[in-house]
CSV table of C-alpha atoms in Angstrom, one decimal:
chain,number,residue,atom,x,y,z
A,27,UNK,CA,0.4,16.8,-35.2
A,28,UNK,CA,2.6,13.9,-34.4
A,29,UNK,CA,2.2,11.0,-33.3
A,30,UNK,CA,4.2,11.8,-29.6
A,31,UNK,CA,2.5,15.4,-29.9
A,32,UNK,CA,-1.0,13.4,-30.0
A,33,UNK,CA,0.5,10.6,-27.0
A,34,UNK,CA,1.1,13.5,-24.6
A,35,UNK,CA,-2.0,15.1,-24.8
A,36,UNK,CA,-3.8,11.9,-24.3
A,37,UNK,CA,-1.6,11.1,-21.7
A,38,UNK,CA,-1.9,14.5,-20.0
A,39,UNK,CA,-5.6,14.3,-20.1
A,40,UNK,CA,-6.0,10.9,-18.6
A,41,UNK,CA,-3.6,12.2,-15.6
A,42,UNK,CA,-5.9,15.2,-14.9
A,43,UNK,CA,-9.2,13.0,-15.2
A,44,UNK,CA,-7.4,10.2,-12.7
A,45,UNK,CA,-6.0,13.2,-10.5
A,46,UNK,CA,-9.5,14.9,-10.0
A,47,UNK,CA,-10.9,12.0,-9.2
A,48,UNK,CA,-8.4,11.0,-6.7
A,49,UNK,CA,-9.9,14.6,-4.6
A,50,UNK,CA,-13.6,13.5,-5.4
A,51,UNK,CA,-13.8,10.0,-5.3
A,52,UNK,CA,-16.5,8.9,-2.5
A,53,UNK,CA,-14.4,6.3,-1.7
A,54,UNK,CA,-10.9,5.5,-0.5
A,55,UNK,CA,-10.5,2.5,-2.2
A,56,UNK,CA,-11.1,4.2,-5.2
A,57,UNK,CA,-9.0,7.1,-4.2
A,58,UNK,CA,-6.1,5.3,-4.4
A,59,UNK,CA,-6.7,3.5,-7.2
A,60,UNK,CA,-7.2,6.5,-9.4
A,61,UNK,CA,-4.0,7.8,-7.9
A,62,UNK,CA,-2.0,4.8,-9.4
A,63,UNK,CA,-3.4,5.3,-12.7
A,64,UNK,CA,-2.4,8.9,-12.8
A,65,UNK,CA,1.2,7.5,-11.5
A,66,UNK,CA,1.2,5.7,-14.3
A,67,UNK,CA,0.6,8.0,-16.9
A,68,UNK,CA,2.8,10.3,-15.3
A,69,UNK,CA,5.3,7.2,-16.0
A,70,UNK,CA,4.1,7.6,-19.8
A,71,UNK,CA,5.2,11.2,-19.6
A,72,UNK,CA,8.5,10.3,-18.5
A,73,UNK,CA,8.9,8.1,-21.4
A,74,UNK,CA,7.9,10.5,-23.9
A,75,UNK,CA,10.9,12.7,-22.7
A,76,UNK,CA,13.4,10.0,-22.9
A,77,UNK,CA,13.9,9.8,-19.4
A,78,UNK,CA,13.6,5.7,-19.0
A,79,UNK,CA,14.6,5.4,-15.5
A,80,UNK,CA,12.5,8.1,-14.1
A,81,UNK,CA,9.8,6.3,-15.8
A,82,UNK,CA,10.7,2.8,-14.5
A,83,UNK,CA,11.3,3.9,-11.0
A,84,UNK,CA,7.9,5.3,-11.0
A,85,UNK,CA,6.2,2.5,-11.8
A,86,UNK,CA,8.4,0.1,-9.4
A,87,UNK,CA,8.8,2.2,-6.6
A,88,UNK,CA,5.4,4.1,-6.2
A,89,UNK,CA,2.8,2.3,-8.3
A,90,UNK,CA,4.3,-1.2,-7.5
A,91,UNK,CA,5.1,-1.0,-3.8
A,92,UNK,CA,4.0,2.5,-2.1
A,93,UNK,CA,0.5,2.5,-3.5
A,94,UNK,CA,-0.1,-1.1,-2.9
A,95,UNK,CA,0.4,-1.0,1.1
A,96,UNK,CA,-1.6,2.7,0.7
A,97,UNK,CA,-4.0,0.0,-0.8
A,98,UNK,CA,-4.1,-2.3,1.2
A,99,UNK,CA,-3.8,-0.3,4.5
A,100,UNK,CA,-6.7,1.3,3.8
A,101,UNK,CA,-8.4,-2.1,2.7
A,102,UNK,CA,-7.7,-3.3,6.2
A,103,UNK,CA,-8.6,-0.1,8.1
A,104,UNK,CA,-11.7,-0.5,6.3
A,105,UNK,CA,-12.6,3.4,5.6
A,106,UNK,CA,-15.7,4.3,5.1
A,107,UNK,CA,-15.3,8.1,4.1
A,108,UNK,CA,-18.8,8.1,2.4
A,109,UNK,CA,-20.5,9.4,6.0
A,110,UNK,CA,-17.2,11.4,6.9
A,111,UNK,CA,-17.8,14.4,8.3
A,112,UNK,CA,-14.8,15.9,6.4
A,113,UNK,CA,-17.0,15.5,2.9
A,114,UNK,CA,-19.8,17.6,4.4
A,115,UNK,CA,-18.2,21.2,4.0
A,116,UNK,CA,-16.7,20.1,0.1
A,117,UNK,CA,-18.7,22.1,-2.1
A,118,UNK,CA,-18.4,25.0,0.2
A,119,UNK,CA,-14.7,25.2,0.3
A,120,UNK,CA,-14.3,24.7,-3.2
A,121,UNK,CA,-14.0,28.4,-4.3
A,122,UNK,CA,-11.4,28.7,-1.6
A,123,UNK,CA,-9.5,25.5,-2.6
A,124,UNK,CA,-9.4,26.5,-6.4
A,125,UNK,CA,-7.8,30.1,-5.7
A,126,UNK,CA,-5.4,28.5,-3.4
A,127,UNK,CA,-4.7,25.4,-6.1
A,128,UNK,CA,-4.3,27.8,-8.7
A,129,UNK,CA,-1.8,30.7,-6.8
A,130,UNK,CA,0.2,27.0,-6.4
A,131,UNK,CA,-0.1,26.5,-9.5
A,132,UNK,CA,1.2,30.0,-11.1
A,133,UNK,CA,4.4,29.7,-8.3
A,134,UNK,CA,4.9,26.3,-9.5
A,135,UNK,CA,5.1,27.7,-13.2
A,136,UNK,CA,7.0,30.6,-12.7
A,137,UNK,CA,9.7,28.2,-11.1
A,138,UNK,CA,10.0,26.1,-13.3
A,139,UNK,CA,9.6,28.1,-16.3
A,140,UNK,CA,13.2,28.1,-16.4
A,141,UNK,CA,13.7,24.6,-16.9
A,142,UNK,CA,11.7,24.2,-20.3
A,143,UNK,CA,14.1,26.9,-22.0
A,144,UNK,CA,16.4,24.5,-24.2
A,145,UNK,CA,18.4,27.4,-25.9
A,146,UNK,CA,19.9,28.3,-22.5
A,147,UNK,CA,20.4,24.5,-21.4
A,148,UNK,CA,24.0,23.9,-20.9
A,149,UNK,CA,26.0,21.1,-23.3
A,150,UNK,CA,26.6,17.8,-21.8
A,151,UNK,CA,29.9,16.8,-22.5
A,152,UNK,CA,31.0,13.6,-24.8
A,153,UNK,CA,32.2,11.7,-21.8
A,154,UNK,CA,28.7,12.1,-20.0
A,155,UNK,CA,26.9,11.4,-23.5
A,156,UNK,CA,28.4,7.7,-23.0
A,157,UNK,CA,27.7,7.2,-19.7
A,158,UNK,CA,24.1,7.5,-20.3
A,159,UNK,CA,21.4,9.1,-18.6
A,160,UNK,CA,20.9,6.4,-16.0
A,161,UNK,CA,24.3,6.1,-14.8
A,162,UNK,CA,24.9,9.8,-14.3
A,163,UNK,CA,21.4,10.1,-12.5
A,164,UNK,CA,23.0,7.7,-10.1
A,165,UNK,CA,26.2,9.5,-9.9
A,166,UNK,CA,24.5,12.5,-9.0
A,167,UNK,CA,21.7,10.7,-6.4
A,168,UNK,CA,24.6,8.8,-4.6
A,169,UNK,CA,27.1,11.9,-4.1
A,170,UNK,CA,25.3,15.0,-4.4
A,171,UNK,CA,22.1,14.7,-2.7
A,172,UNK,CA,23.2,11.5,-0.7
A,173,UNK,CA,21.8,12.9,2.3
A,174,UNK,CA,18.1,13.8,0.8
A,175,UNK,CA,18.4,10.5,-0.8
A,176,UNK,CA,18.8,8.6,3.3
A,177,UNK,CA,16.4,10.9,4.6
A,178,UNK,CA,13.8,10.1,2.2
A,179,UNK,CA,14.4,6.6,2.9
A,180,UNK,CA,14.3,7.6,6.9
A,181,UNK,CA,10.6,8.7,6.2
A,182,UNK,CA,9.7,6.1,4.1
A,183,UNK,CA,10.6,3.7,6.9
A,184,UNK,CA,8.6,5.6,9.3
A,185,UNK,CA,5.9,5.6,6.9
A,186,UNK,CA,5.7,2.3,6.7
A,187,UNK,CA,6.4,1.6,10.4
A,188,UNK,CA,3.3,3.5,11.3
A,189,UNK,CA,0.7,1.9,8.8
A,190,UNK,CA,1.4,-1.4,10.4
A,191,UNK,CA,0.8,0.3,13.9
A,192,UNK,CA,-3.0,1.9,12.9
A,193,UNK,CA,-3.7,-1.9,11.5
A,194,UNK,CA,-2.5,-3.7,15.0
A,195,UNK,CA,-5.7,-1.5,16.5
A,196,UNK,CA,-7.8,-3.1,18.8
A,197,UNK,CA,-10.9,-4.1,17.4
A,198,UNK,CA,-13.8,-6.1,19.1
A,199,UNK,CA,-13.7,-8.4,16.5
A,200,UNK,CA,-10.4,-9.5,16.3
A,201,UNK,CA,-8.9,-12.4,18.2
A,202,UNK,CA,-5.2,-11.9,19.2
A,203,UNK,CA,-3.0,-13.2,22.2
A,204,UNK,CA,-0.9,-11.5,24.5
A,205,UNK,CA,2.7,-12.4,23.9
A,206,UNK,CA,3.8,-11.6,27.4
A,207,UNK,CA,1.2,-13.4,29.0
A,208,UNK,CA,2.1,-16.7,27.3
A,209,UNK,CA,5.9,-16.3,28.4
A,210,UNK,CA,4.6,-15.6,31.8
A,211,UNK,CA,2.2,-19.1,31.9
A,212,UNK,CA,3.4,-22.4,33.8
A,213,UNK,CA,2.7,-25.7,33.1
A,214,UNK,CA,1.5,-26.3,36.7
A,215,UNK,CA,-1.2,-23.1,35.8
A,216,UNK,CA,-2.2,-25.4,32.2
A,217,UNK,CA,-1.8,-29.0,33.3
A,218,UNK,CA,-2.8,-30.6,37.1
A,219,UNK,CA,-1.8,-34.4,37.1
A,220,UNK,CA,-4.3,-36.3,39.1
A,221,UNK,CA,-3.2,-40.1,40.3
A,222,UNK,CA,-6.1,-42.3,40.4
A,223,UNK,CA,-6.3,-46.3,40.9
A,224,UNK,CA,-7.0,-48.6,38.2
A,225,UNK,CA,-10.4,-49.9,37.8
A,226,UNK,CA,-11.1,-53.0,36.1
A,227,UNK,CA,-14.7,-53.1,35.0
A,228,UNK,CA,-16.2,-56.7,35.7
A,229,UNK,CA,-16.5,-59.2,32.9
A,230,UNK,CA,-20.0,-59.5,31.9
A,231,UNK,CA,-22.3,-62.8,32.8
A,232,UNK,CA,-23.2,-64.9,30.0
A,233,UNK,CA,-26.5,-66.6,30.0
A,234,UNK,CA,-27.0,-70.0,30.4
A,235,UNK,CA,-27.6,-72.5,27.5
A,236,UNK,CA,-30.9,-73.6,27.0
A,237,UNK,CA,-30.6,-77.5,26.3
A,238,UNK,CA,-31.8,-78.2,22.8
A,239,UNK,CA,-35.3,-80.2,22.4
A,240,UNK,CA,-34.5,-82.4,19.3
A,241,UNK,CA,-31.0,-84.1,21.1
A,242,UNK,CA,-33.2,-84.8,24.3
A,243,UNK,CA,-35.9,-86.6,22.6
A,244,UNK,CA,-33.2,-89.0,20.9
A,245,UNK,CA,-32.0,-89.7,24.2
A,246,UNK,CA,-34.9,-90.8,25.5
């Protein structure tokens, strides 16, 4: 076995484990954090079949970015799927939810079955071979699937759009102001300017000296 042979498989494995867990973890937090460790592994994949920017984009785009607002959206929702009433019926839909995973799973294969032949893969050229496989991947992203490439970003805008809407919520701990109440506010509805006369408090009386007993002896 070599030493990418033995890579993959460990690689593999730890994306399983971190992908299970992401459908069993009791809580959300930890949901998502399993699901960034199985992106990154599935990065790890990418780099065992020589496919840098796939690899790199993965690790940017989803693991750096998407996952963290996931993160932290549901940080601020503040989730608490351990009394969820969606958990309750888990272990009796499992059956169900394995036949259905695993009918996806044989489609899936018999798809993409296809794609792993490499006697019936088609020769790049010598001009392609020099571009690199970054610079054609862009090529084909920016003229080919332009359109699924704008749409994408469409939904990822939306996306993102609509988890800062569920964290404006009200909640009854929250202090917030109403924007178009303070542009509708006057000064004469804040500030009332009173005019009052000056009034000078008195000076205070100072007490009378007491004559001093040892110069009015010499006097005498």
């Amino acid at each position: 076995m070599t030493t990418q042979t033995a890579l993959f498989y460990v690689f593999s494995a730890i994306l399983l484990f971190a992908s299970f867990r992401v459908i069993t973890a009791r809580s959300a937090v930890y949901a998502v954090l399993f699901l960034v460790l199985a992106f990154f592994n599935a990065a790890c994949l990418w780099m065992l079949l020589r496919a840098e920017f796939l690899a790199i984009a993965l690790v940017l785009v989803y693991v750096g970015a998407v996952m963290v607002l996931f993160l932290f959206v549901v940080m601020m929702l503040d989730a608490n799927t351990k009394q969820s009433a969606a958990r309750d019926g888990f272990w009796k839909n499992l059956p169900l939810a394995l036949v259905i995973g695993a009918v996806i799973a044989l489609e899936m294969a018999v798809v993409l079955l296809g794609g792993f032949r490499l006697t019936d893969a088609p020769q790049p050229e010598a001009a392609a071979l020099k571009l690199g496989n970054t610079k054609l991947l862009g090529i084909a992203i920016y003229t080919r699937y332009l359109y699924p490439l704008q749409l994408a970003a469409v939904l990822l805008l939306v996306a993102i759009i609509a988890a800062i809407a569920l964290t404006l919520r009200k909640r009854k701990d929250s202090r917030h102001m109403d924007a178009s109440l303070q542009v509708k506010a006057k000064k004469a509805d804040r500030v009332r300017l009173v005019k009052m006369k000056p009034e000078v408090a008195p000076a205070p009386e100072l007490p009378a000296a007491k004559p001093d007993p040892a110069s009015a002896g010499g006097t005498a």
